[in-house]
Tab-separated table of C-alpha atoms in Angstrom:
chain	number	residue	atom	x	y	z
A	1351	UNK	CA	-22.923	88.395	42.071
A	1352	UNK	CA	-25.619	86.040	40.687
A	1353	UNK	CA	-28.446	88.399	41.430
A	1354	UNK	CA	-26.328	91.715	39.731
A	1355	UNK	CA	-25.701	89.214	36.608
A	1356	UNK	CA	-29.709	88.370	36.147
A	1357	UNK	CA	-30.989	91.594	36.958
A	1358	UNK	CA	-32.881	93.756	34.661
A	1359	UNK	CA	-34.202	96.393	37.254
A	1360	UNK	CA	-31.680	98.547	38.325
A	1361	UNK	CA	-32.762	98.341	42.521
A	1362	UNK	CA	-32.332	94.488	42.192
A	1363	UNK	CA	-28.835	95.079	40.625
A	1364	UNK	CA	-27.904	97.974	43.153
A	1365	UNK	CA	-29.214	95.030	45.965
A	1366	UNK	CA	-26.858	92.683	44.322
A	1367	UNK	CA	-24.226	95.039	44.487
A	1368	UNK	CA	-24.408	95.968	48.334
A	1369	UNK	CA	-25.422	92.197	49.038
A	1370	UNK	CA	-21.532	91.217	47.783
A	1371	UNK	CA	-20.105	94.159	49.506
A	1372	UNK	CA	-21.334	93.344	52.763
A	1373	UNK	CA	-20.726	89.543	52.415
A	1374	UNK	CA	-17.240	90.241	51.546
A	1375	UNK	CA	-16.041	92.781	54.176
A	1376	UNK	CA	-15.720	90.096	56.982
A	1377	UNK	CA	-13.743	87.604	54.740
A	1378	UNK	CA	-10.932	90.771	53.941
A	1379	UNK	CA	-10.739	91.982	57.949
A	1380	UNK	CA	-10.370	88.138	58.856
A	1381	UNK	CA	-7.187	88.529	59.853
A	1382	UNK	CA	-6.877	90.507	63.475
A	1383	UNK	CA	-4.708	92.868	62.020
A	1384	UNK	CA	-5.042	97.024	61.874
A	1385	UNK	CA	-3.996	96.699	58.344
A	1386	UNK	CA	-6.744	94.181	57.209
A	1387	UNK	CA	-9.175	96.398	59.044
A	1388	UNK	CA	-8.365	99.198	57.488
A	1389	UNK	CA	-8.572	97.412	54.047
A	1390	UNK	CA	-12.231	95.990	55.145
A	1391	UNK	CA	-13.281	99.889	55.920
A	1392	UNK	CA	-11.461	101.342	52.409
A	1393	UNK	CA	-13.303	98.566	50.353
A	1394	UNK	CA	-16.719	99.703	52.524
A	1395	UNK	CA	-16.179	103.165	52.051
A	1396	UNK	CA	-15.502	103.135	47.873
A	1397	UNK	CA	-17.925	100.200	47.304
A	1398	UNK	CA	-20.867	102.642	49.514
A	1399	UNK	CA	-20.187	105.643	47.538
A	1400	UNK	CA	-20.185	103.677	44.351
A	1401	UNK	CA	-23.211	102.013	44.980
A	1402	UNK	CA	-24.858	105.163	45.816
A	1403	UNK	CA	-23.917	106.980	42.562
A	1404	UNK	CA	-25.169	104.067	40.556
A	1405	UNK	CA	-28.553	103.678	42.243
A	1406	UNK	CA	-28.744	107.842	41.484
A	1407	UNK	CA	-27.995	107.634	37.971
A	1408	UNK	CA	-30.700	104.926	38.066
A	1409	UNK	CA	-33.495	107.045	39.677
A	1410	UNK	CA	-32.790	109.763	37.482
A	1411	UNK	CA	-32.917	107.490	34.105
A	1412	UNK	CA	-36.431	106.260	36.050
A	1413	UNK	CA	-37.299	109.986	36.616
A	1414	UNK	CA	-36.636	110.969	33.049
A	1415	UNK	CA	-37.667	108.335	30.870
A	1416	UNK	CA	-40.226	106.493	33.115
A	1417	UNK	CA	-37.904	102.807	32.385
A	1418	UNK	CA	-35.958	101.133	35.440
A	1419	UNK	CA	-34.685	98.564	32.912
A	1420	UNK	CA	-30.916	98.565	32.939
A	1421	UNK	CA	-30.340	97.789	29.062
A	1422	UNK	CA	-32.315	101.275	28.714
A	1423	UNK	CA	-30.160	103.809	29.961
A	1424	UNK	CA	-31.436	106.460	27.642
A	1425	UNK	CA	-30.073	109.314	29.444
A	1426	UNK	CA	-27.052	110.982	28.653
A	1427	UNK	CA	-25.885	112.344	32.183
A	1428	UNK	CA	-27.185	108.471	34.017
A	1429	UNK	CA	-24.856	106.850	31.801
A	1430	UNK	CA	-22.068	108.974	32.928
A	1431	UNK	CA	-22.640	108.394	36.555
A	1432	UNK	CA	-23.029	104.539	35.830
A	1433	UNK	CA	-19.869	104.465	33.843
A	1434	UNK	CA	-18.264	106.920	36.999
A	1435	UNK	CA	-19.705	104.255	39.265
A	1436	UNK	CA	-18.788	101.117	37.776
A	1437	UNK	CA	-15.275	102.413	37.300
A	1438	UNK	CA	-14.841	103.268	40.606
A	1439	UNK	CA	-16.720	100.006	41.911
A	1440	UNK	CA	-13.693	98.159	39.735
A	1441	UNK	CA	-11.328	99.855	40.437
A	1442	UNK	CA	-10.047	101.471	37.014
A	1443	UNK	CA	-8.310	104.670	37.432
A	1444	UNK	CA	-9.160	108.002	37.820
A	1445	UNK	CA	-10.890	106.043	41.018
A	1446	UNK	CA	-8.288	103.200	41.470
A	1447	UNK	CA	-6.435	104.269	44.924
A	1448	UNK	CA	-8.180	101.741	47.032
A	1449	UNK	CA	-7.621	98.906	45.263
A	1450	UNK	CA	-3.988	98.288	45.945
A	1451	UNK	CA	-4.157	99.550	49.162
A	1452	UNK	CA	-7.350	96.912	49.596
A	1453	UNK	CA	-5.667	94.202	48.464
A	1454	UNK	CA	-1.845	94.884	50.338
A	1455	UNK	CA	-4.209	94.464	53.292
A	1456	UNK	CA	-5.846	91.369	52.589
A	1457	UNK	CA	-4.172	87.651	52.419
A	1458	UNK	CA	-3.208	86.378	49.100
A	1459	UNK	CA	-6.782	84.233	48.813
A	1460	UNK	CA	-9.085	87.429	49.714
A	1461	UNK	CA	-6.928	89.330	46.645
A	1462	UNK	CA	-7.637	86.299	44.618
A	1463	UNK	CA	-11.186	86.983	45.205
A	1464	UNK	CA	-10.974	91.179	44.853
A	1465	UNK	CA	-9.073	90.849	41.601
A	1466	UNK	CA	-10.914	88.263	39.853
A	1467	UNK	CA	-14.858	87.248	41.534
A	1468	UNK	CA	-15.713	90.847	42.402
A	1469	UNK	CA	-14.902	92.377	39.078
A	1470	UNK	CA	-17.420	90.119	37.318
A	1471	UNK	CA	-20.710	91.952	38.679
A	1472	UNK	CA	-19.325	95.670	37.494
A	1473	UNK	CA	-18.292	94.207	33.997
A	1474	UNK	CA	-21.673	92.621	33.731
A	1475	UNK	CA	-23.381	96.053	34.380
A	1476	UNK	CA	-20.987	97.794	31.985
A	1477	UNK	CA	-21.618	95.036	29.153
A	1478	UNK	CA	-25.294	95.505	29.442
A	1479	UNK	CA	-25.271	99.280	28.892
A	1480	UNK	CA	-22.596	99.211	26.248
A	1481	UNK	CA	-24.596	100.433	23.698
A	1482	UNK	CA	-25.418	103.471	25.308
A	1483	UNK	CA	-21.675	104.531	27.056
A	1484	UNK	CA	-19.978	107.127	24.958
A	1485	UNK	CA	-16.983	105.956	23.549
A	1486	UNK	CA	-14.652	108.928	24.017
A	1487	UNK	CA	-15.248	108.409	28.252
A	1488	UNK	CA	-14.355	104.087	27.836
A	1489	UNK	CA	-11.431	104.967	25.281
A	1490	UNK	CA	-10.204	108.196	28.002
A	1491	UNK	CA	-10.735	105.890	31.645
A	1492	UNK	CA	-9.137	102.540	29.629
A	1493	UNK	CA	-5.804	104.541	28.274
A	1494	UNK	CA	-5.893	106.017	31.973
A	1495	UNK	CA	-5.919	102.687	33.292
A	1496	UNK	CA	-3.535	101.624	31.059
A	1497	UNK	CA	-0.888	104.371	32.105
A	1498	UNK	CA	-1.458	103.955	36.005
A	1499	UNK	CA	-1.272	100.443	35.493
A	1500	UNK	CA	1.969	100.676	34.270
A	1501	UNK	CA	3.837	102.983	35.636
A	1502	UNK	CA	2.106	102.042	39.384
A	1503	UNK	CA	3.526	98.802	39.157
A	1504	UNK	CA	7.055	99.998	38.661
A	1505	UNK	CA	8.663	100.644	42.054
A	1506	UNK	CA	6.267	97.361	43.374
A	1507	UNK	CA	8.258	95.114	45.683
A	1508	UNK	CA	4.771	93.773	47.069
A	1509	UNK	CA	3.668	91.151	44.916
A	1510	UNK	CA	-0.049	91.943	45.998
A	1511	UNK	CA	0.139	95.723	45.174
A	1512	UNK	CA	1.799	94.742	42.055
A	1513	UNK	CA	-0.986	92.251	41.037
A	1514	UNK	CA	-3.373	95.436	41.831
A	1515	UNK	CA	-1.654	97.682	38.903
A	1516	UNK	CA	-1.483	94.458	36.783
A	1517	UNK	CA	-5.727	94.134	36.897
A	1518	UNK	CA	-5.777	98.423	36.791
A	1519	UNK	CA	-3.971	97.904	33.626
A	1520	UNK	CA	-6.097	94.619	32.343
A	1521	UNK	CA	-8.941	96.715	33.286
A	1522	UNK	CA	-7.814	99.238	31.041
A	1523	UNK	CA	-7.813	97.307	28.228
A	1524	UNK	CA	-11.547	96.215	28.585
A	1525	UNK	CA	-12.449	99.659	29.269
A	1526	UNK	CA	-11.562	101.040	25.761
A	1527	UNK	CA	-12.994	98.194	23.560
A	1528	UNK	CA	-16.248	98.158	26.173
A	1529	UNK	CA	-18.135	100.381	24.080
A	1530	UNK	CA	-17.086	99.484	20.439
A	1531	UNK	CA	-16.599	95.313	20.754
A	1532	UNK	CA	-18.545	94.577	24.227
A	1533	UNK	CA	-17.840	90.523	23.527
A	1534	UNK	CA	-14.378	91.298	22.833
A	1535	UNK	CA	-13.776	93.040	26.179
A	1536	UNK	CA	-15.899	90.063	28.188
A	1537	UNK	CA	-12.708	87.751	26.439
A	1538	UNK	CA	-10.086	89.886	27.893
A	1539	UNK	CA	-11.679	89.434	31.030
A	1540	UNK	CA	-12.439	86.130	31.358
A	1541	UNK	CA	-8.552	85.567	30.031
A	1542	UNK	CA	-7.471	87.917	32.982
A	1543	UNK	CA	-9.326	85.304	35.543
A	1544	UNK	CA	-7.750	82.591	34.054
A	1545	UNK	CA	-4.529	83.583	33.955
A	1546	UNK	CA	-4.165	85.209	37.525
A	1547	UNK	CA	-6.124	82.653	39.298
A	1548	UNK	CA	-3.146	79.891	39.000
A	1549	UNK	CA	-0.617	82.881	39.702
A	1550	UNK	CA	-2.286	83.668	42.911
A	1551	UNK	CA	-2.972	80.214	43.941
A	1552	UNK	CA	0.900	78.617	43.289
A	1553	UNK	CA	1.720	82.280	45.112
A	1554	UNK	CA	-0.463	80.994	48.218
A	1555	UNK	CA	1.379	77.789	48.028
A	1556	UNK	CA	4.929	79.106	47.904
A	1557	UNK	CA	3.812	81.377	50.477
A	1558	UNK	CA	5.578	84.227	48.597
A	1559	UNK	CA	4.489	87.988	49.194
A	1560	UNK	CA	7.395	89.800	48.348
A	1561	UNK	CA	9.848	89.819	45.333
A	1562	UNK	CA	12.515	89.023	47.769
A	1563	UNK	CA	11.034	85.694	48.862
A	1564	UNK	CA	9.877	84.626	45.029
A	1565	UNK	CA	13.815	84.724	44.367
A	1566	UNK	CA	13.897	80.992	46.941
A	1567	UNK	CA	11.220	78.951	45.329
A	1568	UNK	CA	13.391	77.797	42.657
A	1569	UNK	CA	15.123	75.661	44.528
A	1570	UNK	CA	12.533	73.951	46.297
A	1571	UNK	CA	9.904	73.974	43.473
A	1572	UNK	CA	11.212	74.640	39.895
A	1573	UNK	CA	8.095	73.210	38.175
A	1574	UNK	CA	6.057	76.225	40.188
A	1575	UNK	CA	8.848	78.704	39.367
A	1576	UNK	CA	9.041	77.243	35.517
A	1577	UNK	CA	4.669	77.730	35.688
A	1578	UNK	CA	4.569	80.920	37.878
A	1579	UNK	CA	7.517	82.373	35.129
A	1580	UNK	CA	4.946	81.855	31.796
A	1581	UNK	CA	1.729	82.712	33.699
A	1582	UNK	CA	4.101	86.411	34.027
A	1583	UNK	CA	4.968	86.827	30.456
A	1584	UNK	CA	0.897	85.632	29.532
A	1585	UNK	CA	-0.302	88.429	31.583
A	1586	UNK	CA	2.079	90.698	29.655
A	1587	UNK	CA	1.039	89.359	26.720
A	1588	UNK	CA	3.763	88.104	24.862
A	1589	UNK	CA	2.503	86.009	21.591
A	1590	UNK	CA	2.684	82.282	21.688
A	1591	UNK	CA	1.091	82.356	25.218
A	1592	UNK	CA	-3.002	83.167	25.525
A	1593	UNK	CA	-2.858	86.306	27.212
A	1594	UNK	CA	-1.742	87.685	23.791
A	1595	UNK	CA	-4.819	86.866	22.343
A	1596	UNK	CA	-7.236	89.619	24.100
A	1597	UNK	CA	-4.433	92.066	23.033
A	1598	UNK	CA	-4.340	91.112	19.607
A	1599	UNK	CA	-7.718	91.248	18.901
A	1600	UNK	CA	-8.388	94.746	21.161
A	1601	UNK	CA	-5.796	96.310	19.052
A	1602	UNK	CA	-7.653	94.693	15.521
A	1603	UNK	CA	-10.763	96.269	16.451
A	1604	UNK	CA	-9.786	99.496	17.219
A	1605	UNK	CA	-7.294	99.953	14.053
A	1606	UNK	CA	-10.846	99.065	12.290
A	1607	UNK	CA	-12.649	101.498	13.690
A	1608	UNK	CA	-9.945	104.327	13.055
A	1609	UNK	CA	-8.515	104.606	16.278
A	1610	UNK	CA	-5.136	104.064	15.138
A	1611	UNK	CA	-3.289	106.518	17.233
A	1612	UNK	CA	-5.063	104.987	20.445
A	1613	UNK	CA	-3.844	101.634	19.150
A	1614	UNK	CA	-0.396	102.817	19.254
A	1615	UNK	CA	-0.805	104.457	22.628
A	1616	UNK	CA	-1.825	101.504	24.436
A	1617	UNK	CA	0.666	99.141	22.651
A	1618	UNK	CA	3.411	101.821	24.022
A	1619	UNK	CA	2.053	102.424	27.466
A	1620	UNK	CA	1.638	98.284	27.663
A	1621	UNK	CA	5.616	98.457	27.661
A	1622	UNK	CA	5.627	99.779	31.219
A	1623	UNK	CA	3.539	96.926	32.392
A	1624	UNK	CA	5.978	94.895	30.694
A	1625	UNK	CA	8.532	95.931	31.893
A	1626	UNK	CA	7.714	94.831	35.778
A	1627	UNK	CA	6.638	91.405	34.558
A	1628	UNK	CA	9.956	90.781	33.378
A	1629	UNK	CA	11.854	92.205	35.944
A	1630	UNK	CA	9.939	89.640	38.005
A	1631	UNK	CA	10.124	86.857	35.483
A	1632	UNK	CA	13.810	87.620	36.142
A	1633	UNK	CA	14.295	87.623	39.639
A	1634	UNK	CA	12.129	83.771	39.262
A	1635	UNK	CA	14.652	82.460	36.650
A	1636	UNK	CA	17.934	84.041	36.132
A	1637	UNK	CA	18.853	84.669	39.711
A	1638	UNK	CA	20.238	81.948	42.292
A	1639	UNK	CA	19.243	82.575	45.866
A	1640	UNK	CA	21.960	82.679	48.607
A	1641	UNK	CA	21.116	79.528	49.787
A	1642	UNK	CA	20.973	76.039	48.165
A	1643	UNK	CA	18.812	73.904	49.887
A	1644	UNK	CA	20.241	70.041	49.625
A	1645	UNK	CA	17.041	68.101	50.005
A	1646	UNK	CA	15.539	66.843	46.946
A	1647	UNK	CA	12.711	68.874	45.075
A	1648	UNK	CA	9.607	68.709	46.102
A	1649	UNK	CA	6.275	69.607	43.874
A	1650	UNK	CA	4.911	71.199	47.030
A	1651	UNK	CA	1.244	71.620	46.151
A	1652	UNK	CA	-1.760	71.021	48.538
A	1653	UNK	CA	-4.089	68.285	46.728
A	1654	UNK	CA	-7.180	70.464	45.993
A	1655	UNK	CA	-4.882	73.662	45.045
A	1656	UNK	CA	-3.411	71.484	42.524
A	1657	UNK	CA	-6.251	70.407	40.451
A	1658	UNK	CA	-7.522	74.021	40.251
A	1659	UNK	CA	-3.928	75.009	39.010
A	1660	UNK	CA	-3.865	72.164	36.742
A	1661	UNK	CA	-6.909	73.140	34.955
A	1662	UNK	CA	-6.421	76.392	34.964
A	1663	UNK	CA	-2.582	76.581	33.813
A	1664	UNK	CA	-2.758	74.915	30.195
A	1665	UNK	CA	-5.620	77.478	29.665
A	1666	UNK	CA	-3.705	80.699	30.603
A	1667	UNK	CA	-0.033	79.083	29.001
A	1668	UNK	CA	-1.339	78.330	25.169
A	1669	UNK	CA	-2.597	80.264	22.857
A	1670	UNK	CA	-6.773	79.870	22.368
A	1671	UNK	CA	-6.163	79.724	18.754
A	1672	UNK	CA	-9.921	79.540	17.649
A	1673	UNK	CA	-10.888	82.024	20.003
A	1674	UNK	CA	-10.710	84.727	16.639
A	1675	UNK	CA	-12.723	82.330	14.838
A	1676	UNK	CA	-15.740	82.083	17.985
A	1677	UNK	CA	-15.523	85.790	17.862
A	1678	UNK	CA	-16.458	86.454	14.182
């Protein structure tokens, strides 16, 4: 990831690329399972083909205007196959099937990683050529995203396929300001990583992988059900928490650059991502399990899990409110 994020040359950032590909295929088929086997080969198979088209549009930027430097992507057809690439490397939709399917296969630590580590190379690549992607492509694959996101999520009973659609549709939100704000989109990133890497971690404590299991921890943890409950409603962005921030601002910048009606359409479509959060957010809080356990409460959190989560948590709870002001 380090080498993609302090490349200029596009072969050193295609090396960086296949480098983190290869190193992370063991760490998904860990498990001696079919299913995390055939996660390891899925992830292989899209990352490859990714790769592949990225390294083309490359050569034939090299072949047509003699530069292998990746801020100058001059021409008009690389830049579509980078953008095609990159997508697909992420995981946005139109080229999103893998990821869920990836990360169902994988334990909840190895998602951690897909949804959070492994996006940071592709959006460094995509911030880099910003100023040469065509805006109507970002604005079409991020409303995309968006919708998939949303309406994917829906019929989720997997936490770890749900998480998936959540980063398709966080994804999605980059995607469209990519081209017009690139620091803007970095934000909603980096807010992302923050906010699901407690979720995923207090989820690896609990042990929960199913909505059906989440329902328990309440009575054996209610500070992690209390913490797990606001990280949900960040991630859907609801104002006084931080994940509203990113949303606030995406929407700003596009109303100023009259894109109104997209505005509205992603503020709609966000609804259906919404709409799962709190339908989980509910099954945390408002319902009691069938069984009470009588022991006392415990704050069940492994030492090292818990300073991560304690860092991390305050961050992804309240609202950055300078962040406008660092942006200006």
């Amino acid at each position: 990831t380090l080498t993609v994020t302090s490349a200029n040359h596009w072969v050193t950032a295609w090396l960086g690329l296949e480098l983190n590909m290869i190193s992370i295929l063991p760490v998904i088929a860990k498990q001696k399972h079919p299913r995390s086997t055939e996660a390891a080969t899925k992830y292989f198979l899209t990352q490859a083909t990714a790769s592949a088209l990225m390294l083309f549009a490359g050569t034939i930027n090299a072949w047509q205007t003699g530069s292998w430097n990746i801020m100058q992507l001059n021409n008009k057809l690389s830049c579509i196959l980078t953008i095609a690439a990159l997508t697909m490397k992420m995981g946005a939709a139109p080229a999103h099937f893998w990821l869920p399917e990836v990360m169902q296969g994988a334990t909840l630590a190895t998602a951690l990683l897909i949804t959070t580590w492994q996006k940071i190379a592709p959006i460094t690549l995509l911030y880099m050529i910003s100023n040469h992607t065509e805006p109507i492509i970002t604005l079409s694959i991020g409303l995309l995203s968006i919708l998939v996101g949303g309406w994917g999520g829906f019929n989720q009973t997997q936490l770890r396929k749900m998480m998936a659609y959540s980063s398709i549709a966080h994804l999605g939100w980059t995607m469209t300001v990519i081209s017009i704000m690139p620091n803007i989109a970095l934000t909603n990133i980096i807010i992302y990583m923050i906010m699901s890497t407690p979720f995923f971690m207090l989820l690896m404590t609990t042990a929960s992988k199913t909505l059906q299991t989440m329902t328990t921890t309440w009575t054996h943890t209610p500070t992690t059900t209390i913490i797990l409950m606001l990280l949900l409603l960040s991630m859907a962005g609801l104002p006084p928490l931080t994940g509203f921030t990113p949303k606030l601002l995406i929407l700003d910048n596009l109303v100023t650059h009259k894109l109104t009606l997209t505005a509205a359409t992603m503020a709609l479509l966000s609804l259906l991502s919404l709409t799962f959060y709190l339908r989980t957010t509910y099954l945390l809080t408002s319902t009691a399990p069938p069984t009470t356990t009588q022991s006392t409460t415990a704050w069940r959190l492994k030492p090292h899990q818990n300073q991560i989560t304690a860092l991390l948590a305050p961050i992804a709870l309240f609202n950055i409110t300078i962040l406008p002001a660092l942006l200006t």
